[in-house]
Coordinates of C-alpha atoms in Angstrom, one line a residue:
Chain A
M1 CA 259.3 240.0 130.2
A2 CA 258.2 237.1 132.0
T3 CA 254.9 238.6 133.1
I4 CA 254.1 239.9 129.4
A5 CA 254.8 236.3 128.5
A6 CA 252.5 234.9 131.1
A7 CA 250.1 237.5 130.1
I8 CA 250.1 236.7 126.4
V9 CA 249.8 232.8 127.1
A10 CA 246.6 233.7 129.6
D11 CA 245.5 235.7 127.1
S12 CA 245.8 233.3 124.1
P13 CA 243.2 230.7 124.1
R14 CA 245.5 228.3 122.1
R15 CA 249.0 228.0 121.2
V16 CA 249.8 228.9 117.6
T17 CA 250.7 225.5 116.3
E18 CA 247.1 224.3 116.9
E19 CA 243.6 224.7 115.2
G20 CA 240.9 226.5 116.6
P21 CA 238.2 224.1 118.2
W22 CA 236.1 224.1 115.3
V23 CA 238.4 223.3 112.9
R24 CA 239.7 220.5 115.6
G25 CA 236.1 219.4 116.1
L26 CA 235.4 219.1 112.1
L27 CA 238.9 217.1 111.9
L28 CA 238.2 214.7 114.4
T29 CA 234.6 214.0 112.9
L30 CA 236.0 213.6 109.6
A31 CA 238.8 211.3 110.4
L32 CA 236.7 209.4 113.2
G33 CA 233.4 209.0 110.5
F34 CA 235.6 207.9 107.6
M35 CA 237.1 205.2 109.9
G36 CA 233.9 204.3 111.4
L37 CA 232.4 204.0 108.3
F38 CA 234.9 201.8 106.4
L39 CA 236.3 200.0 109.2
W40 CA 234.4 199.7 112.4
L41 CA 230.9 198.9 110.5
P42 CA 232.0 196.2 108.2
V43 CA 233.7 194.4 110.9
S44 CA 230.3 194.7 113.4
L45 CA 228.6 193.2 110.0
V46 CA 230.9 190.2 110.1
F47 CA 230.2 189.2 113.4
T48 CA 226.3 190.3 113.4
E49 CA 225.6 188.2 110.2
A50 CA 227.8 185.3 111.1
L51 CA 225.8 185.0 114.1
R52 CA 222.1 186.0 112.9
K53 CA 220.9 182.5 113.1
G54 CA 222.6 181.4 116.5
V55 CA 225.5 180.0 117.9
E56 CA 224.7 176.6 116.9
F57 CA 224.1 177.4 113.3
Y58 CA 227.4 179.1 113.5
L59 CA 229.5 176.4 115.1
A60 CA 227.9 173.5 112.4
A61 CA 229.0 176.2 109.2
I62 CA 232.8 176.2 110.8
T63 CA 233.1 172.6 111.6
E64 CA 231.4 171.2 108.8
P65 CA 233.6 168.9 106.7
D66 CA 234.3 171.1 103.6
A67 CA 235.3 174.2 106.1
L68 CA 237.5 172.1 107.7
T69 CA 239.3 170.9 104.7
A70 CA 239.4 174.6 103.8
I71 CA 240.7 175.8 107.2
R72 CA 243.3 173.0 106.9
L73 CA 244.7 174.0 103.2
T74 CA 244.7 177.6 104.3
L75 CA 247.2 177.1 107.3
L76 CA 249.0 174.7 105.0
A77 CA 250.0 177.0 102.3
S78 CA 250.8 179.8 104.7
A79 CA 253.0 177.1 106.6
I80 CA 255.0 176.6 103.5
A81 CA 255.1 180.2 102.0
V82 CA 256.1 181.8 105.2
P83 CA 258.9 179.8 106.1
L84 CA 260.7 180.4 102.4
N85 CA 260.0 184.1 102.4
L86 CA 261.4 184.1 105.7
I87 CA 264.6 182.3 104.4
F88 CA 264.6 184.6 101.3
G89 CA 264.1 187.6 103.5
L90 CA 267.2 186.9 105.6
A91 CA 269.4 186.0 102.8
A92 CA 268.3 188.9 100.4
A93 CA 268.7 191.6 103.3
W94 CA 272.0 190.1 104.3
A95 CA 273.4 190.5 100.9
I96 CA 271.9 194.0 100.4
A97 CA 272.6 195.5 103.8
R98 CA 276.1 194.1 104.5
F99 CA 277.8 194.1 100.8
D100 CA 278.0 196.5 97.9
F101 CA 277.4 194.8 94.5
P102 CA 276.6 196.0 91.1
G103 CA 272.6 196.2 90.6
K104 CA 271.5 196.5 94.1
G105 CA 269.0 199.1 93.6
L106 CA 267.5 196.9 90.5
L107 CA 267.4 194.2 93.0
I108 CA 265.6 195.9 95.5
T109 CA 263.1 197.3 92.9
L110 CA 262.7 193.5 91.6
I111 CA 262.0 192.2 95.2
D112 CA 259.1 194.7 95.5
L113 CA 257.8 193.5 92.0
P114 CA 255.0 191.0 93.4
F115 CA 253.5 194.1 95.0
A116 CA 253.1 196.0 92.0
I117 CA 251.3 192.8 90.2
S118 CA 247.6 192.3 90.2
P119 CA 246.9 188.6 91.9
V120 CA 245.2 187.5 89.4
I121 CA 248.0 187.9 87.0
A122 CA 250.1 186.3 89.7
G123 CA 247.7 183.4 89.4
L124 CA 247.7 183.7 85.6
I125 CA 251.7 183.4 85.4
Y126 CA 251.8 179.9 87.2
V127 CA 248.8 178.8 84.5
L128 CA 251.1 179.9 81.9
M129 CA 253.8 177.6 83.1
F130 CA 252.0 174.6 84.9
G131 CA 249.0 174.5 83.5
A132 CA 247.5 171.7 80.8
Q133 CA 248.5 173.9 77.9
G134 CA 251.5 175.7 80.0
W135 CA 255.3 175.3 79.3
F136 CA 255.5 172.5 81.1
G137 CA 252.1 171.2 81.0
S138 CA 252.9 168.2 79.0
W139 CA 255.7 167.1 80.9
L140 CA 253.9 167.2 84.2
A141 CA 251.0 165.6 82.8
G142 CA 253.3 162.6 81.5
H143 CA 255.0 162.3 85.1
D144 CA 251.3 162.5 86.6
I145 CA 252.4 165.6 88.3
K146 CA 249.7 168.1 89.1
I147 CA 250.2 172.0 90.0
I148 CA 247.7 173.6 88.7
F149 CA 243.9 173.2 90.0
A150 CA 245.9 171.2 92.8
V151 CA 247.7 171.8 96.3
P152 CA 251.2 172.9 95.0
G153 CA 249.6 175.5 92.7
I154 CA 248.1 177.2 95.6
V155 CA 251.4 177.2 97.4
L156 CA 253.0 178.9 94.8
A157 CA 250.4 181.4 94.6
T158 CA 250.7 182.3 98.2
I159 CA 254.6 182.4 98.1
F160 CA 254.4 184.9 95.2
V161 CA 251.8 187.6 96.9
T162 CA 253.6 187.5 100.0
F163 CA 257.1 187.3 98.8
P164 CA 258.4 190.9 99.4
F165 CA 257.3 191.2 102.8
V166 CA 260.3 189.7 105.2
A167 CA 262.8 191.4 103.0
R168 CA 261.1 194.7 102.9
E169 CA 261.1 195.0 106.5
L170 CA 264.6 193.8 107.0
I171 CA 266.5 195.6 104.5
P172 CA 266.1 199.0 105.9
L173 CA 266.5 197.8 109.3
M174 CA 269.9 196.0 108.8
Q175 CA 271.0 199.1 106.6
A176 CA 270.4 201.7 109.5
Q177 CA 271.8 199.1 112.2
G178 CA 275.1 198.9 110.3
K179 CA 277.8 196.2 110.4
D180 CA 279.8 196.6 113.3
E181 CA 278.7 194.4 115.8
E182 CA 278.9 191.6 113.6
E183 CA 282.1 192.3 112.2
A184 CA 283.3 192.7 115.9
A185 CA 282.3 189.1 116.7
I186 CA 283.9 187.7 113.4
L187 CA 287.3 189.4 114.5
L188 CA 286.8 188.1 118.0
G189 CA 286.7 184.7 116.3
A190 CA 283.3 183.8 115.9
G191 CA 282.2 181.5 113.2
G192 CA 279.8 182.4 110.6
W193 CA 276.6 181.0 112.1
Q194 CA 277.9 181.9 115.5
M195 CA 277.6 185.2 114.6
F196 CA 274.1 185.0 112.9
W197 CA 272.4 183.4 116.1
R198 CA 274.0 185.2 118.8
V199 CA 274.6 188.8 117.2
T200 CA 272.5 189.2 113.9
L201 CA 269.3 187.6 115.0
P202 CA 268.7 189.1 118.4
N203 CA 269.2 192.3 116.7
I204 CA 266.6 192.1 113.9
R205 CA 264.1 189.8 115.9
W206 CA 261.2 192.2 116.1
G207 CA 261.6 193.7 112.6
L208 CA 261.7 189.9 111.3
L209 CA 258.8 189.0 113.5
Y210 CA 257.2 192.0 112.0
G211 CA 257.5 191.0 108.6
V212 CA 256.5 187.5 109.2
I213 CA 253.2 189.1 110.6
L214 CA 252.6 190.9 107.5
C215 CA 253.6 187.8 105.2
T216 CA 251.3 185.3 107.3
A217 CA 248.3 188.1 107.4
R218 CA 248.3 188.5 103.9
G219 CA 249.0 184.5 103.0
L220 CA 245.8 183.6 104.7
G221 CA 243.6 185.6 103.1
E222 CA 244.9 185.6 99.6
F223 CA 242.0 185.2 97.1
G224 CA 242.4 186.9 93.7
A225 CA 245.6 184.5 93.0
V226 CA 244.7 181.4 94.7
S227 CA 241.5 181.6 92.9
V228 CA 242.8 181.6 89.7
V229 CA 244.9 178.4 90.1
S230 CA 242.8 176.4 92.5
G231 CA 240.0 175.3 90.3
H232 CA 237.7 175.8 93.0
I233 CA 237.5 171.4 93.8
R234 CA 235.2 171.5 96.7
G235 CA 236.9 169.5 100.0
L236 CA 239.8 169.6 97.9
T237 CA 241.6 172.7 96.6
N238 CA 239.3 175.6 98.4
T239 CA 240.9 177.7 100.8
L240 CA 239.2 179.6 103.4
P241 CA 238.5 182.7 101.5
L242 CA 237.3 180.6 98.5
H243 CA 235.1 178.6 100.6
V244 CA 233.6 182.0 101.7
E245 CA 233.0 183.2 98.2
I246 CA 231.2 179.8 97.2
L247 CA 228.9 179.9 100.2
Y248 CA 228.2 183.4 99.3
N249 CA 227.5 182.7 95.8
E250 CA 224.9 180.0 96.7
Y251 CA 222.8 182.4 98.9
N252 CA 224.3 180.6 102.2
G253 CA 225.2 184.1 103.5
V254 CA 225.2 183.3 107.4
A255 CA 227.4 180.4 106.7
A256 CA 229.7 182.6 104.6
F257 CA 229.6 185.1 107.2
A258 CA 230.3 182.7 109.9
C259 CA 233.6 181.5 107.9
A260 CA 234.5 184.8 107.2
S261 CA 234.2 185.7 110.9
L262 CA 237.0 183.3 111.5
L263 CA 239.3 185.0 108.7
T264 CA 238.3 188.4 110.6
L265 CA 239.3 186.9 114.0
L266 CA 242.7 185.8 112.5
A267 CA 243.0 189.4 111.1
L268 CA 242.5 191.0 114.5
V269 CA 245.0 188.8 116.0
M270 CA 247.3 189.7 113.4
L271 CA 246.9 193.6 114.2
A272 CA 247.2 192.9 117.8
A273 CA 250.1 191.1 117.3
K274 CA 251.4 194.0 114.7
T275 CA 250.6 196.6 117.4
F276 CA 252.5 195.0 120.0
V277 CA 255.6 194.2 118.0
Q278 CA 255.8 197.8 116.5
W279 CA 255.4 198.9 120.1
R280 CA 258.4 196.8 120.9
I281 CA 260.5 198.2 118.0
D282 CA 259.5 201.8 119.1
H283 CA 260.8 200.7 122.9
P284 CA 263.9 198.9 122.5
G285 CA 264.9 199.4 125.7
N286 CA 262.4 197.3 127.7
R287 CA 263.5 193.7 128.0
L288 CA 260.6 191.5 128.4
Chain B
M1 CA 289.6 202.4 100.7
R2 CA 286.3 199.8 100.4
H3 CA 287.5 196.7 101.5
R4 CA 285.2 193.5 100.6
G5 CA 285.4 193.3 104.6
V6 CA 285.2 190.3 106.9
L7 CA 281.5 189.2 106.9
P8 CA 280.9 186.0 105.7
G9 CA 278.0 184.5 103.5
F10 CA 277.9 187.0 100.7
G11 CA 278.0 184.5 97.9
P12 CA 275.5 182.0 99.3
A13 CA 272.9 184.9 100.4
L14 CA 273.0 186.3 97.0
G15 CA 273.1 183.3 95.3
F16 CA 270.1 182.0 97.0
S17 CA 268.2 185.3 96.9
L18 CA 268.8 185.5 93.0
A19 CA 267.7 182.0 92.2
Y20 CA 264.4 182.4 94.4
L21 CA 263.6 185.4 92.7
C22 CA 264.0 184.0 89.3
L23 CA 262.3 180.6 90.5
I24 CA 259.3 182.2 92.1
V25 CA 259.1 186.0 90.2
L26 CA 261.1 186.5 87.0
I27 CA 260.5 183.6 85.2
P28 CA 257.0 182.9 85.4
L29 CA 256.4 186.6 84.9
S30 CA 258.2 186.4 81.6
A31 CA 256.1 183.7 80.7
T32 CA 253.3 186.2 80.0
F33 CA 255.6 188.4 77.7
I34 CA 256.5 185.3 75.9
K35 CA 253.1 184.4 75.6
A36 CA 251.7 187.6 74.5
A37 CA 254.7 187.7 72.1
G38 CA 253.5 184.7 70.1
L39 CA 250.4 186.3 69.2
S40 CA 250.5 188.1 65.9
W41 CA 250.5 192.1 66.3
Q42 CA 246.9 192.3 64.8
A43 CA 245.4 189.5 66.9
F44 CA 247.0 191.2 70.0
W45 CA 245.6 194.5 69.0
E46 CA 242.1 193.0 68.4
T47 CA 242.2 191.1 71.8
T48 CA 243.3 194.2 73.8
T49 CA 241.0 196.9 72.2
T50 CA 237.3 195.6 71.8
P51 CA 235.0 198.0 73.4
R52 CA 234.3 195.5 76.3
V53 CA 238.1 195.7 77.0
L54 CA 238.4 199.4 76.6
A55 CA 235.6 200.2 78.9
S56 CA 237.0 197.8 81.8
Y57 CA 240.3 199.6 81.5
R58 CA 238.6 203.3 81.8
L59 CA 236.7 201.8 84.5
T60 CA 239.8 200.3 86.5
F61 CA 241.9 203.0 86.4
G62 CA 239.1 205.6 86.6
A63 CA 238.0 204.0 89.6
S64 CA 241.3 203.5 91.2
L65 CA 242.3 207.1 90.6
I66 CA 239.2 208.3 92.5
A67 CA 239.6 206.1 95.2
A68 CA 243.1 207.0 95.5
L69 CA 242.6 210.7 95.3
V70 CA 239.6 210.1 98.2
N71 CA 242.3 208.2 100.3
A72 CA 244.9 211.0 99.7
F73 CA 242.3 213.5 101.4
F74 CA 240.9 211.2 104.2
G75 CA 244.4 209.7 104.7
L76 CA 246.1 212.8 105.5
V77 CA 243.3 213.9 108.1
V78 CA 243.3 210.5 110.0
A79 CA 246.9 211.0 109.9
W80 CA 247.0 214.5 111.4
V81 CA 244.2 213.6 113.8
L82 CA 246.6 210.5 115.0
V83 CA 249.7 212.4 115.4
R84 CA 248.5 215.8 116.7
Y85 CA 245.1 215.2 118.6
R86 CA 244.4 213.3 122.0
F87 CA 241.0 211.3 122.3
P88 CA 240.1 208.3 124.1
G89 CA 240.6 205.1 122.4
K90 CA 243.3 206.4 120.0
R91 CA 245.7 203.6 119.9
M92 CA 242.7 201.3 118.8
V93 CA 241.9 203.5 116.3
D94 CA 245.5 203.6 115.2
A95 CA 245.6 199.8 114.9
L96 CA 242.4 199.6 113.0
V97 CA 243.9 201.4 110.3
D98 CA 245.8 198.4 109.1
L99 CA 242.8 196.4 109.0
P100 CA 242.2 196.6 105.0
F101 CA 245.7 195.2 104.9
A102 CA 244.9 192.3 107.3
L103 CA 241.2 191.4 106.3
P104 CA 241.1 188.9 103.4
T105 CA 239.6 190.5 100.3
A106 CA 236.8 188.3 100.1
V107 CA 235.7 189.2 103.4
A108 CA 236.0 192.8 102.7
G109 CA 234.0 192.0 99.7
I110 CA 230.9 189.9 100.8
T111 CA 230.8 192.5 103.7
L112 CA 230.8 196.0 101.6
A113 CA 228.5 194.6 99.7
S114 CA 225.9 193.1 102.0
L115 CA 226.3 196.8 103.6
Y116 CA 225.8 198.7 100.6
A117 CA 223.1 196.3 99.1
P118 CA 219.7 197.9 98.7
N119 CA 218.4 196.1 101.9
G120 CA 221.8 196.5 103.6
W121 CA 222.6 198.5 106.6
L122 CA 223.8 201.4 104.7
G123 CA 222.0 200.7 101.4
S124 CA 218.6 200.9 102.8
L125 CA 219.5 204.4 104.2
L126 CA 220.7 205.5 100.8
A127 CA 218.0 203.7 98.7
P128 CA 215.3 206.5 99.4
Y129 CA 217.5 209.4 97.9
G130 CA 217.8 207.0 94.6
I131 CA 221.8 206.4 95.3
K132 CA 223.0 203.1 94.3
V133 CA 226.0 201.8 95.2
A134 CA 226.1 198.1 95.2
Y135 CA 226.3 196.3 91.6
T136 CA 227.2 199.7 90.1
P137 CA 230.7 201.7 89.2
L138 CA 230.2 203.7 92.6
G139 CA 230.2 200.5 94.6
I140 CA 233.8 199.5 93.1
V141 CA 235.3 203.0 94.4
V142 CA 233.9 202.2 97.6
A143 CA 235.8 198.9 97.7
L144 CA 239.1 200.4 96.3
I145 CA 238.9 203.5 99.0
F146 CA 238.6 200.3 101.8
I147 CA 241.5 198.6 100.2
G148 CA 243.9 201.6 99.8
L149 CA 242.9 203.5 103.4
P150 CA 246.2 202.0 105.4
F151 CA 248.6 203.2 102.4
V152 CA 248.3 207.0 102.8
V153 CA 247.8 207.0 106.5
R154 CA 251.0 205.1 107.1
T155 CA 253.2 207.1 104.8
V156 CA 252.2 210.2 106.0
E157 CA 252.2 209.6 109.5
P158 CA 255.8 209.2 110.0
V159 CA 256.5 212.3 108.3
L160 CA 254.1 214.5 110.6
Q161 CA 255.7 213.0 113.7
E162 CA 259.3 214.0 112.5
L163 CA 257.7 217.7 111.3
E164 CA 259.4 220.5 113.6
Q165 CA 257.2 222.5 115.5
E166 CA 259.4 225.3 115.2
L167 CA 258.9 225.7 111.5
E168 CA 255.0 226.6 112.4
E169 CA 255.8 228.6 115.3
A170 CA 258.0 230.8 113.0
A171 CA 255.3 231.0 110.2
A172 CA 252.5 232.1 112.8
S173 CA 255.1 234.3 114.7
L174 CA 255.8 236.0 111.2
G175 CA 252.0 236.7 110.7
A176 CA 250.7 233.7 108.8
S177 CA 247.1 232.4 109.7
R178 CA 247.0 228.5 110.8
W179 CA 245.4 228.2 107.3
Q180 CA 248.4 229.9 105.1
T181 CA 250.6 227.7 107.8
F182 CA 249.2 224.3 106.7
Y183 CA 249.1 225.6 102.9
R184 CA 252.7 227.1 102.9
V185 CA 254.7 225.1 105.5
L186 CA 252.8 221.7 106.4
L187 CA 251.6 220.7 103.1
P188 CA 255.0 221.1 101.1
A189 CA 256.8 219.1 103.7
V190 CA 254.3 216.1 103.5
M191 CA 253.8 216.0 100.0
P192 CA 256.3 213.6 98.5
A193 CA 254.9 211.3 101.5
L194 CA 251.6 212.1 100.5
I195 CA 252.0 211.2 96.7
T196 CA 254.0 207.9 97.4
G197 CA 250.9 207.0 99.6
F198 CA 248.9 208.1 96.7
T199 CA 250.6 206.0 94.3
M200 CA 250.8 202.7 96.4
A201 CA 247.1 203.1 97.1
F202 CA 246.8 203.7 93.4
A203 CA 248.7 200.7 92.4
R204 CA 247.3 198.1 94.5
A205 CA 243.4 199.6 93.6
I206 CA 244.3 199.0 90.1
G207 CA 245.1 195.2 90.5
E208 CA 242.6 194.5 93.3
Y209 CA 240.3 191.8 92.4
G210 CA 238.5 190.0 95.6
S211 CA 237.0 192.7 97.4
V212 CA 235.7 194.4 94.1
I213 CA 233.7 191.4 92.4
F214 CA 231.1 190.9 95.1
I215 CA 230.2 194.6 95.1
A216 CA 230.8 195.3 91.2
G217 CA 228.1 193.1 89.8
N218 CA 230.8 192.4 86.8
M219 CA 228.3 194.0 83.9
P220 CA 230.1 194.0 80.7
M221 CA 230.9 197.9 79.6
V222 CA 229.6 198.8 82.9
S223 CA 230.9 197.5 85.9
E224 CA 233.2 195.1 85.0
I225 CA 237.1 195.5 86.0
T226 CA 240.2 194.2 84.1
P227 CA 241.1 191.4 86.2
V228 CA 237.7 190.1 86.1
L229 CA 237.8 190.2 82.5
I230 CA 241.1 188.1 82.6
V231 CA 239.6 185.5 85.0
G232 CA 236.7 185.5 82.4
R233 CA 239.1 184.7 79.6
L234 CA 240.7 182.1 81.7
E235 CA 237.7 180.2 82.6
Q236 CA 237.0 180.0 78.9
Y237 CA 240.5 178.7 78.1
D238 CA 241.5 181.6 76.2
Y239 CA 245.1 181.7 77.7
A240 CA 246.2 184.0 74.8
G241 CA 243.6 186.4 75.4
A242 CA 244.3 186.6 78.8
T243 CA 247.5 187.2 78.5
A244 CA 247.5 189.9 76.0
I245 CA 245.0 191.9 78.2
A246 CA 247.3 191.2 81.3
V247 CA 250.2 192.5 79.6
V248 CA 248.6 195.6 78.6
M249 CA 247.3 196.1 81.9
M250 CA 250.8 195.3 83.5
V251 CA 252.4 197.9 81.1
I252 CA 250.0 200.7 81.4
S253 CA 250.4 200.5 85.5
F254 CA 254.3 200.0 85.4
I255 CA 254.1 203.2 82.7
L256 CA 252.0 205.0 85.7
L257 CA 254.4 204.0 88.3
L258 CA 257.1 205.1 86.5
V259 CA 256.1 208.5 85.6
I260 CA 255.0 209.4 89.1
N261 CA 258.5 208.4 90.4
L262 CA 260.0 210.1 88.0
F263 CA 258.1 213.1 89.2
Q264 CA 258.8 212.6 92.8
A265 CA 262.9 212.8 91.9
W266 CA 262.3 215.6 89.8
R267 CA 260.3 217.2 92.4
A268 CA 263.0 216.5 95.3
H269 CA 265.7 217.5 92.7
R270 CA 264.3 221.1 92.2
E271 CA 263.7 221.2 96.1
L272 CA 267.3 220.8 96.8
R273 CA 268.6 222.9 94.4
G274 CA 266.0 225.6 95.6
S275 CA 267.0 225.3 99.0
V276 CA 270.9 225.9 98.6

């Protein structure tokens, strides 16, 4: 038997669950060609265009005052939106993954809602609420508070588009982990916060970080929603993506790509961080 | 048998979640429907069915559908290659799949527009053949393919990893060719994930704005997508018009998503009964 089996293996050029070399080659070419055309080429173009007029021009483009204000505003919006959505994600996941209550399925669907809504409509809803003609428009004007065409509107729009990310990562993770460890902690006399810091958080930290990375990446790059509420006031309410748009539309392509290259670098850093965290989730045994 | 359990914090956690959800999402979202309800039916109908608006629906949903179909095919191929084959640089390729997700849409927009412009790297190669991509509906499809790329790969990949090779071996030992095995054994197994990925890519494409506006040219009746139309109305302070079109767009995409989800549920149900 063994010799027959060995003869068959030696004779057959490949395993039955593999494709022939031609099909393999074709599939590899298709996949890598598609990725090259749609991913690698655009990234190369960003950096080539950004550096076309030399390093000095590049540095000038990313350090002029309007660009710096835009960078600061972009970071500020994410610095407010991400922690808020992090707290929401933790609270929602705790309620959904640890307790039973009616309407749970509906709540999960509603949390995903911002994914299904165009960013432009996300901006529009805040204009309808807080704009000059909006529900609270005259009240806000009376108290001299500006939300639309000002920083608070940009923060709100960023919160909306990044709303589901942390909750979406944590809910399935915490459901899969179960509540035994936490119940044990409570039964052994731990307080609620003690249990949270000592048991829950260490268990979910990588999933949490993963959600935060997705949330930050989306927040830093949001364009449509922010564009609707910002009013594009240079040096005041322009985020970095909006600044890129203005430069590009002014035919200042090299400066636009210089600022775009900063965002691309951030995106690549986010991807690296995400890959690392994913690896930690897949290899839970290895301790740092 | 179920006891409320010993774990603390249910009330505050649920209370905060609901309050935050209402404040950030539900109340502002309801504003659109209330605003649209303020219009008379005739005004609503006239605003949302002018030829220009109808053309934008056709373009938005048509281009999104084509892009999602292209992504379904190439996404499956990319996922297959990433799961089954070994090649140098595989880890990097795998990480790069998520780039469209991490890259700001405005950056994607100006980059694709420059690539496919008549004097761009790719545009100049295509121009001699009379193929125009930038500033045409084709450019919109290209941008939407870019945006939707990760969805199919990331939903199909885990399913392919979980597939048991015994099934394929059984099919092969029963005399199925590799193609038959793929078509009869593998494809049905990945189909639910493929449809889910397709739906996500489709839904994302319908609402997309940032990456499209630079490459589209935004010509009324030709290359103007619905979100651009909404922004145009807003810039003219026509809030009622913008809201009416937004409501139509949301309703159409909710219905589409609902139909696809119901179809998925029906399929899963049928498959379950078929196997018993």
